[in-house]
mmCIF file of C-alpha atoms in Angstrom:
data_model
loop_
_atom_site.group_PDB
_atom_site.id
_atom_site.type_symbol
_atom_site.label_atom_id
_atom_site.label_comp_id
_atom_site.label_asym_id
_atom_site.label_seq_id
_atom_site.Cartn_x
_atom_site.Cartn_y
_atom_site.Cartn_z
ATOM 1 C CA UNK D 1386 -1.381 -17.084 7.954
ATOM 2 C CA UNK D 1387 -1.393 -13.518 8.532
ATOM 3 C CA UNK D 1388 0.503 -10.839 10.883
ATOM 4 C CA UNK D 1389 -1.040 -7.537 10.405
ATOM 5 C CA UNK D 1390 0.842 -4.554 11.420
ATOM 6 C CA UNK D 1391 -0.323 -0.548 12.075
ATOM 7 C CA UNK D 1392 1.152 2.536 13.279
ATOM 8 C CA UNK D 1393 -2.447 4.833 14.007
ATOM 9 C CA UNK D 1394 -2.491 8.545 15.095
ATOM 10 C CA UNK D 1395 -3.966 8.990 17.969
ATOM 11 C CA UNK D 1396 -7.431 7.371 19.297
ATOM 12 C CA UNK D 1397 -8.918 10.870 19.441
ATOM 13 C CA UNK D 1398 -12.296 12.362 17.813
ATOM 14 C CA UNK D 1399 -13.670 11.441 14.580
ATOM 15 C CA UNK D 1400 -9.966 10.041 13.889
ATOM 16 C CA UNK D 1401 -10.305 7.805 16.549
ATOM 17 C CA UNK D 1402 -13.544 6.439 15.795
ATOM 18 C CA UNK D 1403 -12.863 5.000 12.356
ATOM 19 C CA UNK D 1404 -9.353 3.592 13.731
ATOM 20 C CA UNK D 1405 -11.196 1.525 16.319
ATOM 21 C CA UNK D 1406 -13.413 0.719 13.209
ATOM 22 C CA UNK D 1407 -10.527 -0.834 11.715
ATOM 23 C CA UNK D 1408 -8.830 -2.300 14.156
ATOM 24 C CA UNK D 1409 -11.912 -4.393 14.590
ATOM 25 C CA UNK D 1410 -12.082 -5.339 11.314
ATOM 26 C CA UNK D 1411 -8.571 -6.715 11.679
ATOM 27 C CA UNK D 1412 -8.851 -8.637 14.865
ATOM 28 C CA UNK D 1413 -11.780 -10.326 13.320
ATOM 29 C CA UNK D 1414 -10.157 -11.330 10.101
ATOM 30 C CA UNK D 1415 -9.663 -15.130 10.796
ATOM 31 C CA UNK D 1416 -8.345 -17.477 13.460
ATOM 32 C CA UNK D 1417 -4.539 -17.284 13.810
ATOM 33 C CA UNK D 1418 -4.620 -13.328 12.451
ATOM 34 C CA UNK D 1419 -1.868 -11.595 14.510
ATOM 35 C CA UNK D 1420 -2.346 -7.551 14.970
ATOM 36 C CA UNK D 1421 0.612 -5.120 16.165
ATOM 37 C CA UNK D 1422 0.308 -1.449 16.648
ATOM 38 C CA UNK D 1423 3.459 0.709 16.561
ATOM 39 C CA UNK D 1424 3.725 3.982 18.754
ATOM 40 C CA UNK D 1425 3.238 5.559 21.671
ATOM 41 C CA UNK D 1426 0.137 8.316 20.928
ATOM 42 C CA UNK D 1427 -2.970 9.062 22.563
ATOM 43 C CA UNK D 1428 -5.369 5.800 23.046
ATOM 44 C CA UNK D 1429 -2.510 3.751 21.480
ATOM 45 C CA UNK D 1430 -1.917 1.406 24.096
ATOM 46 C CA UNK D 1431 -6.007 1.357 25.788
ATOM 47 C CA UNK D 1432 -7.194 0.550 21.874
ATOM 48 C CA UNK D 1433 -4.604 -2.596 21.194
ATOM 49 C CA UNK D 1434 -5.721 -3.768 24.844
ATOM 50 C CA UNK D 1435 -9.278 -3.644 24.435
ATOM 51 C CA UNK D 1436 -8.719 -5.827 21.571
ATOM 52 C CA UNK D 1437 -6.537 -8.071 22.382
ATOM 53 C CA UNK D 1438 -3.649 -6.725 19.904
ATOM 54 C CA UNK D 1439 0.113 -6.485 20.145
ATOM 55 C CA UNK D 1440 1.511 -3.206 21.297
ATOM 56 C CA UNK D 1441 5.090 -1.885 20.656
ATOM 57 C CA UNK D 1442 5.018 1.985 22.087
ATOM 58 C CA UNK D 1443 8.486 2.377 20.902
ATOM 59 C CA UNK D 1444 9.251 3.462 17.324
ATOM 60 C CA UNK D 1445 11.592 5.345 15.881
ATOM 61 C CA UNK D 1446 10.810 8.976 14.800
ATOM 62 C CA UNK D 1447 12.310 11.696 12.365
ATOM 63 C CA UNK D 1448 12.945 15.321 14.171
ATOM 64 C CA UNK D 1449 9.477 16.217 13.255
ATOM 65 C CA UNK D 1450 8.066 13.194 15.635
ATOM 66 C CA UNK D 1451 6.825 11.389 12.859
ATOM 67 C CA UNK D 1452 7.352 7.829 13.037
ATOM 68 C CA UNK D 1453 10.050 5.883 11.009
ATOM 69 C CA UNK D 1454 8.218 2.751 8.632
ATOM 70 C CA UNK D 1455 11.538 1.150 8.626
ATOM 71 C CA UNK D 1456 11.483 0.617 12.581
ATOM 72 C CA UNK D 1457 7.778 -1.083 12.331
ATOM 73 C CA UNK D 1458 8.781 -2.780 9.139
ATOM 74 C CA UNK D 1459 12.092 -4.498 10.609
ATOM 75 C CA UNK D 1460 10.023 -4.896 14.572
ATOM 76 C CA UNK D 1461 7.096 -6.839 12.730
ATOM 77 C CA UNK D 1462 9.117 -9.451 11.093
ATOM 78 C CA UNK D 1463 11.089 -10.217 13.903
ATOM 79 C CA UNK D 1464 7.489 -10.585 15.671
ATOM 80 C CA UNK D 1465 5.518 -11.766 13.541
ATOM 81 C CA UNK D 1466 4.116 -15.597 14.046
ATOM 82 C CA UNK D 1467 2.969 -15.879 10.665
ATOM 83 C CA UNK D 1468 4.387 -16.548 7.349
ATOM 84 C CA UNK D 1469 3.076 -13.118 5.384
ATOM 85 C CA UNK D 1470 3.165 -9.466 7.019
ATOM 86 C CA UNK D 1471 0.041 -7.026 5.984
ATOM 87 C CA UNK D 1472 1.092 -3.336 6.563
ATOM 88 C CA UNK D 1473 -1.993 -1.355 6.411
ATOM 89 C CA UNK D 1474 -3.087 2.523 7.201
ATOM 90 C CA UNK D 1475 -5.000 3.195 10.484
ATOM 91 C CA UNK D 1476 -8.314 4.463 8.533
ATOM 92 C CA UNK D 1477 -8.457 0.514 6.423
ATOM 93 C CA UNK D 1478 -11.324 -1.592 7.289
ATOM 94 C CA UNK D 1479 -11.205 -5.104 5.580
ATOM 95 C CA UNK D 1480 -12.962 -8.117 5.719
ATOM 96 C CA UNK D 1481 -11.945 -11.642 5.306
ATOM 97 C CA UNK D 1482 -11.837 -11.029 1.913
ATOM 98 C CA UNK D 1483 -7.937 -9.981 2.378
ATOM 99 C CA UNK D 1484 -7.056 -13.387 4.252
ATOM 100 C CA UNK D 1485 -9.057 -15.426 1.660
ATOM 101 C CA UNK D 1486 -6.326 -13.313 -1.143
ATOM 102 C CA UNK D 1487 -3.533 -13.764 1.234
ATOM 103 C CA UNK D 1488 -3.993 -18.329 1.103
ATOM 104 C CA UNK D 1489 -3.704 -17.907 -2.719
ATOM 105 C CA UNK D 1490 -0.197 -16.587 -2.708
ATOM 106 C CA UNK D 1491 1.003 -18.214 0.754
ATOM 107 C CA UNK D 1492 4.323 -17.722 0.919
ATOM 108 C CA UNK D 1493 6.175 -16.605 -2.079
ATOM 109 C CA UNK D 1494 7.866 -13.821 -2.798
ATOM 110 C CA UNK D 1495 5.298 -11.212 -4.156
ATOM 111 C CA UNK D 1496 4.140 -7.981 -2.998
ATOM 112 C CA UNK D 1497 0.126 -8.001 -3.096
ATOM 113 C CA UNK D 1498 -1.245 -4.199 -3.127
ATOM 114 C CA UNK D 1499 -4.785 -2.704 -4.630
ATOM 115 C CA UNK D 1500 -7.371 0.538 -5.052
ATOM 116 C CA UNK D 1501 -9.411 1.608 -2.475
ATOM 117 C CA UNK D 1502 -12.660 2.636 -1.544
ATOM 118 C CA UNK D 1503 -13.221 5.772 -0.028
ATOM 119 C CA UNK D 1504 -16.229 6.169 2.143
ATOM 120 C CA UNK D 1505 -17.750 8.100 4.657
ATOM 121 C CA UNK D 1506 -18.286 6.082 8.131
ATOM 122 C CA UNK D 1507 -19.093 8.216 10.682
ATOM 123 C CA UNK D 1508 -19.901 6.092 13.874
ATOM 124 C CA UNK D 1509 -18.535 2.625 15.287
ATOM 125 C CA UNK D 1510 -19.317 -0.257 13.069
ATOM 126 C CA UNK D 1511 -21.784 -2.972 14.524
ATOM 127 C CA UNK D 1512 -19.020 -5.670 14.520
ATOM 128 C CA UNK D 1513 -22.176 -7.588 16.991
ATOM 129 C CA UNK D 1514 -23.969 -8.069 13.825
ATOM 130 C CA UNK D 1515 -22.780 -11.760 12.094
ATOM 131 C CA UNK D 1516 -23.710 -9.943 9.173
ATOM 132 C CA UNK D 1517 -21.321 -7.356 9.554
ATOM 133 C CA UNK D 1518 -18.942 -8.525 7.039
ATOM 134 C CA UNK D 1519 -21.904 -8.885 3.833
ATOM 135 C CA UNK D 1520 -22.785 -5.039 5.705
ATOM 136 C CA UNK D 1521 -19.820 -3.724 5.090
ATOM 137 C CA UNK D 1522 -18.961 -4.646 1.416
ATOM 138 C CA UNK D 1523 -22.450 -3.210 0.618
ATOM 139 C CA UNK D 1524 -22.594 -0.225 2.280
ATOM 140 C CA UNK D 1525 -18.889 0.636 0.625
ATOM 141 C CA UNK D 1526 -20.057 -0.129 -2.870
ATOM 142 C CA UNK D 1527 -23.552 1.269 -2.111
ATOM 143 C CA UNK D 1528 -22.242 4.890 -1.139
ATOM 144 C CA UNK D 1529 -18.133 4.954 -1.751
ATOM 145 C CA UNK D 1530 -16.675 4.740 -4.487
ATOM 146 C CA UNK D 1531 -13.189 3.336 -5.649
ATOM 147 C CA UNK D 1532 -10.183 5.919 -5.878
ATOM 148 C CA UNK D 1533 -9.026 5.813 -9.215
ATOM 149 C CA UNK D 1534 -5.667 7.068 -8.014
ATOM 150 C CA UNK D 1535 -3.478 4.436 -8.890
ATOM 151 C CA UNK D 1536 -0.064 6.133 -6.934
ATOM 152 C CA UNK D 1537 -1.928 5.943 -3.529
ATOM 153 C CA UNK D 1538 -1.470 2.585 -1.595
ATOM 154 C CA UNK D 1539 -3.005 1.763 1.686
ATOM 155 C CA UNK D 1540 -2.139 -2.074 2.203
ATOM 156 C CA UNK D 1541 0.932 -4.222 1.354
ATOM 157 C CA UNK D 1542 0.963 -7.954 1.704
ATOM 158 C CA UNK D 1543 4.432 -9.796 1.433
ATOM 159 C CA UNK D 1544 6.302 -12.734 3.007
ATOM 160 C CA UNK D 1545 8.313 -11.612 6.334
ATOM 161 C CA UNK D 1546 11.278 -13.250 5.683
ATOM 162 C CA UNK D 1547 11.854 -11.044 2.274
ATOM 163 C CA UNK D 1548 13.795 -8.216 1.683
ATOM 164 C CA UNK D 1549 10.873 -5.800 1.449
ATOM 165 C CA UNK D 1550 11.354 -6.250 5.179
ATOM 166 C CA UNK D 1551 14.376 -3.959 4.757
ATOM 167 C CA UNK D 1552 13.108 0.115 4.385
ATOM 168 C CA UNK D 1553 14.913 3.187 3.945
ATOM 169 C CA UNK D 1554 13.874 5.569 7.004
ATOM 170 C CA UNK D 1555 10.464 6.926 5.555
ATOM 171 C CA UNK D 1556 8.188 9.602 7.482
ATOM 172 C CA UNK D 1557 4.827 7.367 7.804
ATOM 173 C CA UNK D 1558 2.161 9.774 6.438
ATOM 174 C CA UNK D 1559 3.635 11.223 4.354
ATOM 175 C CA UNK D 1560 4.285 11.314 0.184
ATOM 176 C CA UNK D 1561 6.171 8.750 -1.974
ATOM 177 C CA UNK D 1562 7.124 5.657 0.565
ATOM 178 C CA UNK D 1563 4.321 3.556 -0.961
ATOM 179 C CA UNK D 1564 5.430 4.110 -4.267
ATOM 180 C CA UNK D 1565 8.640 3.119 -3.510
ATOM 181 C CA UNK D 1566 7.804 -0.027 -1.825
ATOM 182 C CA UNK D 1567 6.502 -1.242 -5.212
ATOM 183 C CA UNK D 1568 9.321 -0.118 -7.159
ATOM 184 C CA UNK D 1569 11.935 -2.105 -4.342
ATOM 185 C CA UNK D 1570 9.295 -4.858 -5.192
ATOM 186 C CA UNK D 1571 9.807 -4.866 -9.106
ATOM 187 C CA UNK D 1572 13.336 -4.034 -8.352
ATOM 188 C CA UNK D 1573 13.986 -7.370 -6.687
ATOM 189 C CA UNK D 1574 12.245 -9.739 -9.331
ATOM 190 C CA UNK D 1575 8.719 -9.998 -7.275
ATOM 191 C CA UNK D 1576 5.544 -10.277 -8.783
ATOM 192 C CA UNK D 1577 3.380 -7.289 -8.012
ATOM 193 C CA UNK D 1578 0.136 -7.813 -7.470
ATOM 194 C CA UNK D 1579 -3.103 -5.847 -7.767
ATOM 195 C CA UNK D 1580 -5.577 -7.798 -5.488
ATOM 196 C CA UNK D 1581 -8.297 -5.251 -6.334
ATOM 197 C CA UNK D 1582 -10.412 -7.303 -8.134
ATOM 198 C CA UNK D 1583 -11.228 -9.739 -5.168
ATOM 199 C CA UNK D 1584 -10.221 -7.214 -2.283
ATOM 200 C CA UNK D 1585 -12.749 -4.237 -1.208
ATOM 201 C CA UNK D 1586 -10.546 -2.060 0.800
ATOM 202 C CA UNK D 1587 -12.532 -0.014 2.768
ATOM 203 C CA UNK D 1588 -10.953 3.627 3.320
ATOM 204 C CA UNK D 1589 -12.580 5.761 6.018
ATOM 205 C CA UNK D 1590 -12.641 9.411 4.782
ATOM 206 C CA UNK D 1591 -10.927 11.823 7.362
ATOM 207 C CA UNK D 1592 -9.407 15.409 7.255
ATOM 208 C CA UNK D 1593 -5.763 15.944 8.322
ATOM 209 C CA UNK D 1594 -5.959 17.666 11.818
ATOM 210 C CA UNK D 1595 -2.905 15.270 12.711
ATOM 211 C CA UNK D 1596 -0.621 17.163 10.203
ATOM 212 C CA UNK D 1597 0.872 20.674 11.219
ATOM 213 C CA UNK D 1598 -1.841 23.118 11.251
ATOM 214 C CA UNK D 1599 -4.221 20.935 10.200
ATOM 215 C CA UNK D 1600 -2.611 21.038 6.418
ATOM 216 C CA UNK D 1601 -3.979 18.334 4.315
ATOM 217 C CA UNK D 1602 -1.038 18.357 1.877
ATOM 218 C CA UNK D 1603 1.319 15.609 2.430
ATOM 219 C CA UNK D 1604 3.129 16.525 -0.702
ATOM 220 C CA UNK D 1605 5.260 19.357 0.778
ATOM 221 C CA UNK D 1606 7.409 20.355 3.341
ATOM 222 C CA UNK D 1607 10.741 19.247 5.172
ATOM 223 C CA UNK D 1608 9.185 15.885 6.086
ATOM 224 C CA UNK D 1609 7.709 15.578 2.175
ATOM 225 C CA UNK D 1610 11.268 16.653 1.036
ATOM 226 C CA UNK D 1611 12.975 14.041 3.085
ATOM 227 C CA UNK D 1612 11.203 11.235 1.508
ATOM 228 C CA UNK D 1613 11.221 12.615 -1.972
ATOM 229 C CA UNK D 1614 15.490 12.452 -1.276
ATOM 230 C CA UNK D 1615 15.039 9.080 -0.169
ATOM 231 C CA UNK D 1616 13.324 7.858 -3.255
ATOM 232 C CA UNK D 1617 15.956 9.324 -5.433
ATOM 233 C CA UNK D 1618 14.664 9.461 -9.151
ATOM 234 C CA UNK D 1619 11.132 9.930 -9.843
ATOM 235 C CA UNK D 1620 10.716 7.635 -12.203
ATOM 236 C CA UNK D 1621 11.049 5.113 -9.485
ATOM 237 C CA UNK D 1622 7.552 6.657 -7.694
ATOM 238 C CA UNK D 1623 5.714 2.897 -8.889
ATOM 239 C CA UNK D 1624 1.738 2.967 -9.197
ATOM 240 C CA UNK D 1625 -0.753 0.364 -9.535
ATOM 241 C CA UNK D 1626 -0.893 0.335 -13.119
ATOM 242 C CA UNK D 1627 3.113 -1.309 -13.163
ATOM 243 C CA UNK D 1628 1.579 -4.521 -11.303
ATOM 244 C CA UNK D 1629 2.989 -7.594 -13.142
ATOM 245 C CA UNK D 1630 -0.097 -9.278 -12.346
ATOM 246 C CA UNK D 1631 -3.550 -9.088 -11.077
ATOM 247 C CA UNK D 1632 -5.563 -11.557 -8.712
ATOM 248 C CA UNK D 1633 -8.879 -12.507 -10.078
ATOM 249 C CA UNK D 1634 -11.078 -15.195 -8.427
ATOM 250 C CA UNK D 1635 -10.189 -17.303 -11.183
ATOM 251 C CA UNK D 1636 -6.337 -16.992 -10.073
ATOM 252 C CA UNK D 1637 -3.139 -15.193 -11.096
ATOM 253 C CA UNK D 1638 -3.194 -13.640 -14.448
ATOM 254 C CA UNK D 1639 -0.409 -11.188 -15.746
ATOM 255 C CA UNK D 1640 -1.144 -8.013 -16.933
ATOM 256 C CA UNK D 1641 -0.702 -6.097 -20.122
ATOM 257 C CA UNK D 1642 2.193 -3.204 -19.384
ATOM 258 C CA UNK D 1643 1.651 -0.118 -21.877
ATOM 259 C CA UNK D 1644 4.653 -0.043 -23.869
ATOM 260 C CA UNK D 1645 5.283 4.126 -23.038
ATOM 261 C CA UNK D 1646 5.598 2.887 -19.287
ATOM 262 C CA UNK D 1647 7.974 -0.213 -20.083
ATOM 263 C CA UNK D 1648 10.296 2.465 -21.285
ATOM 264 C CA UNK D 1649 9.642 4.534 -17.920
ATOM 265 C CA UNK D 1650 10.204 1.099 -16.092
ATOM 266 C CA UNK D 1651 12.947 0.580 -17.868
ATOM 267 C CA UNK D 1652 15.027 3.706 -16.632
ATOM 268 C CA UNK D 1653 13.500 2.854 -13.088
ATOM 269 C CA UNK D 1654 15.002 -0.431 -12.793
ATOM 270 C CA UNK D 1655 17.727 -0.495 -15.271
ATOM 271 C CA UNK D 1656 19.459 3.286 -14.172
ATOM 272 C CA UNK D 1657 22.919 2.129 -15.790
ATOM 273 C CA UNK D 1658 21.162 1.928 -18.953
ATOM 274 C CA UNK D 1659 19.238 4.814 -19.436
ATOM 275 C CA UNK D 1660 21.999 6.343 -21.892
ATOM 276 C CA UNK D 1661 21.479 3.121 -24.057
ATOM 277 C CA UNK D 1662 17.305 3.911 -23.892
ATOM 278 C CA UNK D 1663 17.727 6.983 -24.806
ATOM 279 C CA UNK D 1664 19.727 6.438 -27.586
ATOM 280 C CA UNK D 1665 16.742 3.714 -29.021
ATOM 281 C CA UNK D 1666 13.789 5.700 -28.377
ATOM 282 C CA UNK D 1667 15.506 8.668 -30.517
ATOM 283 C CA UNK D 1668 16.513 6.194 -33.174
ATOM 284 C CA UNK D 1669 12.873 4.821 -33.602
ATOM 285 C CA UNK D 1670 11.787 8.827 -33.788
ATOM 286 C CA UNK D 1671 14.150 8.782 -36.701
ATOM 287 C CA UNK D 1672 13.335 5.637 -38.035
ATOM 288 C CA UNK D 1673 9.309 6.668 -38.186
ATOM 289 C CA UNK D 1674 9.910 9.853 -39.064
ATOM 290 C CA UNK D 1675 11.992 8.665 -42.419
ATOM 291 C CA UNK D 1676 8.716 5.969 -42.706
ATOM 292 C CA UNK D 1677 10.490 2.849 -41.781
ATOM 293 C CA UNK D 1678 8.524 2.232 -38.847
ATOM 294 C CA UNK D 1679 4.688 3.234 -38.552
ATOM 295 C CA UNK D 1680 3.428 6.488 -37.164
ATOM 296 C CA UNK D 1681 2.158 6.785 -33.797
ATOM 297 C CA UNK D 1682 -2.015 6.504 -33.235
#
């Protein structure tokens, strides 16, 4: 059903702990569950072993060392056994909640995405206990609590044979590639989906000693700068809140899409027309403003 893939830092310190905390989430998420971890860092190797995951060491990187998402992306499909592909952070702990969300949409062409919880898990999780699952959930909605930023992703869920395979050369880590990824879904006539409702997505709070002088801003520099010029316009930076539909445990249902952000969607997706929406949005000012259409609330 499921082939999930990973490209952790380094198994080292506190880092370390809460990645071998989610790789053993992921191993245990249901029979047939495929795991692959990209790169060649500290522990790398020793952790996928231990586990009995997939290990590619070689990946390509930018100048900086960072590793390139479109080398995992493009490796995964090509190895993956099963019909969808999960790309998740290192620091994500799920439970089988995620393959129960991945059988409702099977194979289609969708991209399935959500919030996260962010939590504070300081030692390896009991994954001994058959309650570990039920423990987990709890603890996360007992002493977490669920990011309201809608612009940060941490798991993407999509068929491998579709062309969300295909990635421009993104810095992992760093800002804007996740936002893209839903744009290129919209972009190509998918469904986006925001599984949050039936998915707890467990987010391991860390600091950023991986970064460059232990900087916890991912929003600037060269590498920050490179993917900003790979997105191109920044109205195509997609959040959450542009999902076409949302996964309930009663099924699909389609969302209601503000009308101020169909116009932003609009110039995301439609670029050649943005003349043409311009033009309309300054007519309807006019038009309300002489009293022929109502007045803003």
């Amino acid at each position: 059903m499921l082939t999930v893939f990973s490209i952790p830092k380094a198994f080292v310190g506190h880092i370390g702990v809460i990645q071998r905390n989610a790789l053993g989430s992921w191993i245990r998420l249901g029979e047939g569950v495929q795991v692959i971890l990209f790169g060649g860092d500290e522990g790398v190797a020793e952790a996928a072993r231990e586990v009995g995951a997939e290990h590619v060491a070689e990946i390509d990187r930018n100048e900086y060392g960072t590793p390139l998402l479109n080398s995992a992306f493009s490796a995964a499909a090509w190895m993956a056994r099963n019909p969808l592909l999960c790309y998740v952070n290192g620091d994500m702990m799920f439970t089988d909640e995620l393959t129960r969300a991945a059988a409702l949409i099977r194979k289609r062409s969708i991209l399935m995405v959500g919030h996260r919880w962010n939590v504070d898990i300081t030692e390896p999780w009991d994954f001994s206990d058959p309650q570990w699952r039920k423990k987990l959930v709890a603890f996360t909605r007992d002493h977490g609590v669920r990011d309201p930023d809608d612009s940060a992703i941490d798991y993407f869920v999509f068929p491998r044979h579709s062309k969300l395979t295909i990635q421009p050369p993104f810095a992992v880590g760093r800002t804007l590639w996740d936002n893209y990824l839903l744009f290129r879904c919209r972009q190509l006539g998918y469904p986006l989906i925001d599984a949050t409702d039936v998915i707890t997505a467990v987010h391991q709070n860390h600091d950023y000693e991986h970064l460059p002088n232990g900087n916890p801003s991912i929003f600037g520099g060269p590498e920050a700068d490179a993917n900003k010029k790979l997105l191109g316009d920044e109205v195509r930076a997609f959040r959450l809140r542009d999902a076409t539909h949302r996964l309930t445990e009663f099924g699909l249902k389609k969302t209601r899409i503000l009308p101020w952000r169909r116009q932003g969607e609009f110039a995301a997706l439609h670029p050649r027309q943005k003349v043409l929406l311009k033009a309309i949005v300054d007519i309807r000012k006019i038009l309300r403003r002489l009293g022929f259409l109502p007045t803003r609330r």
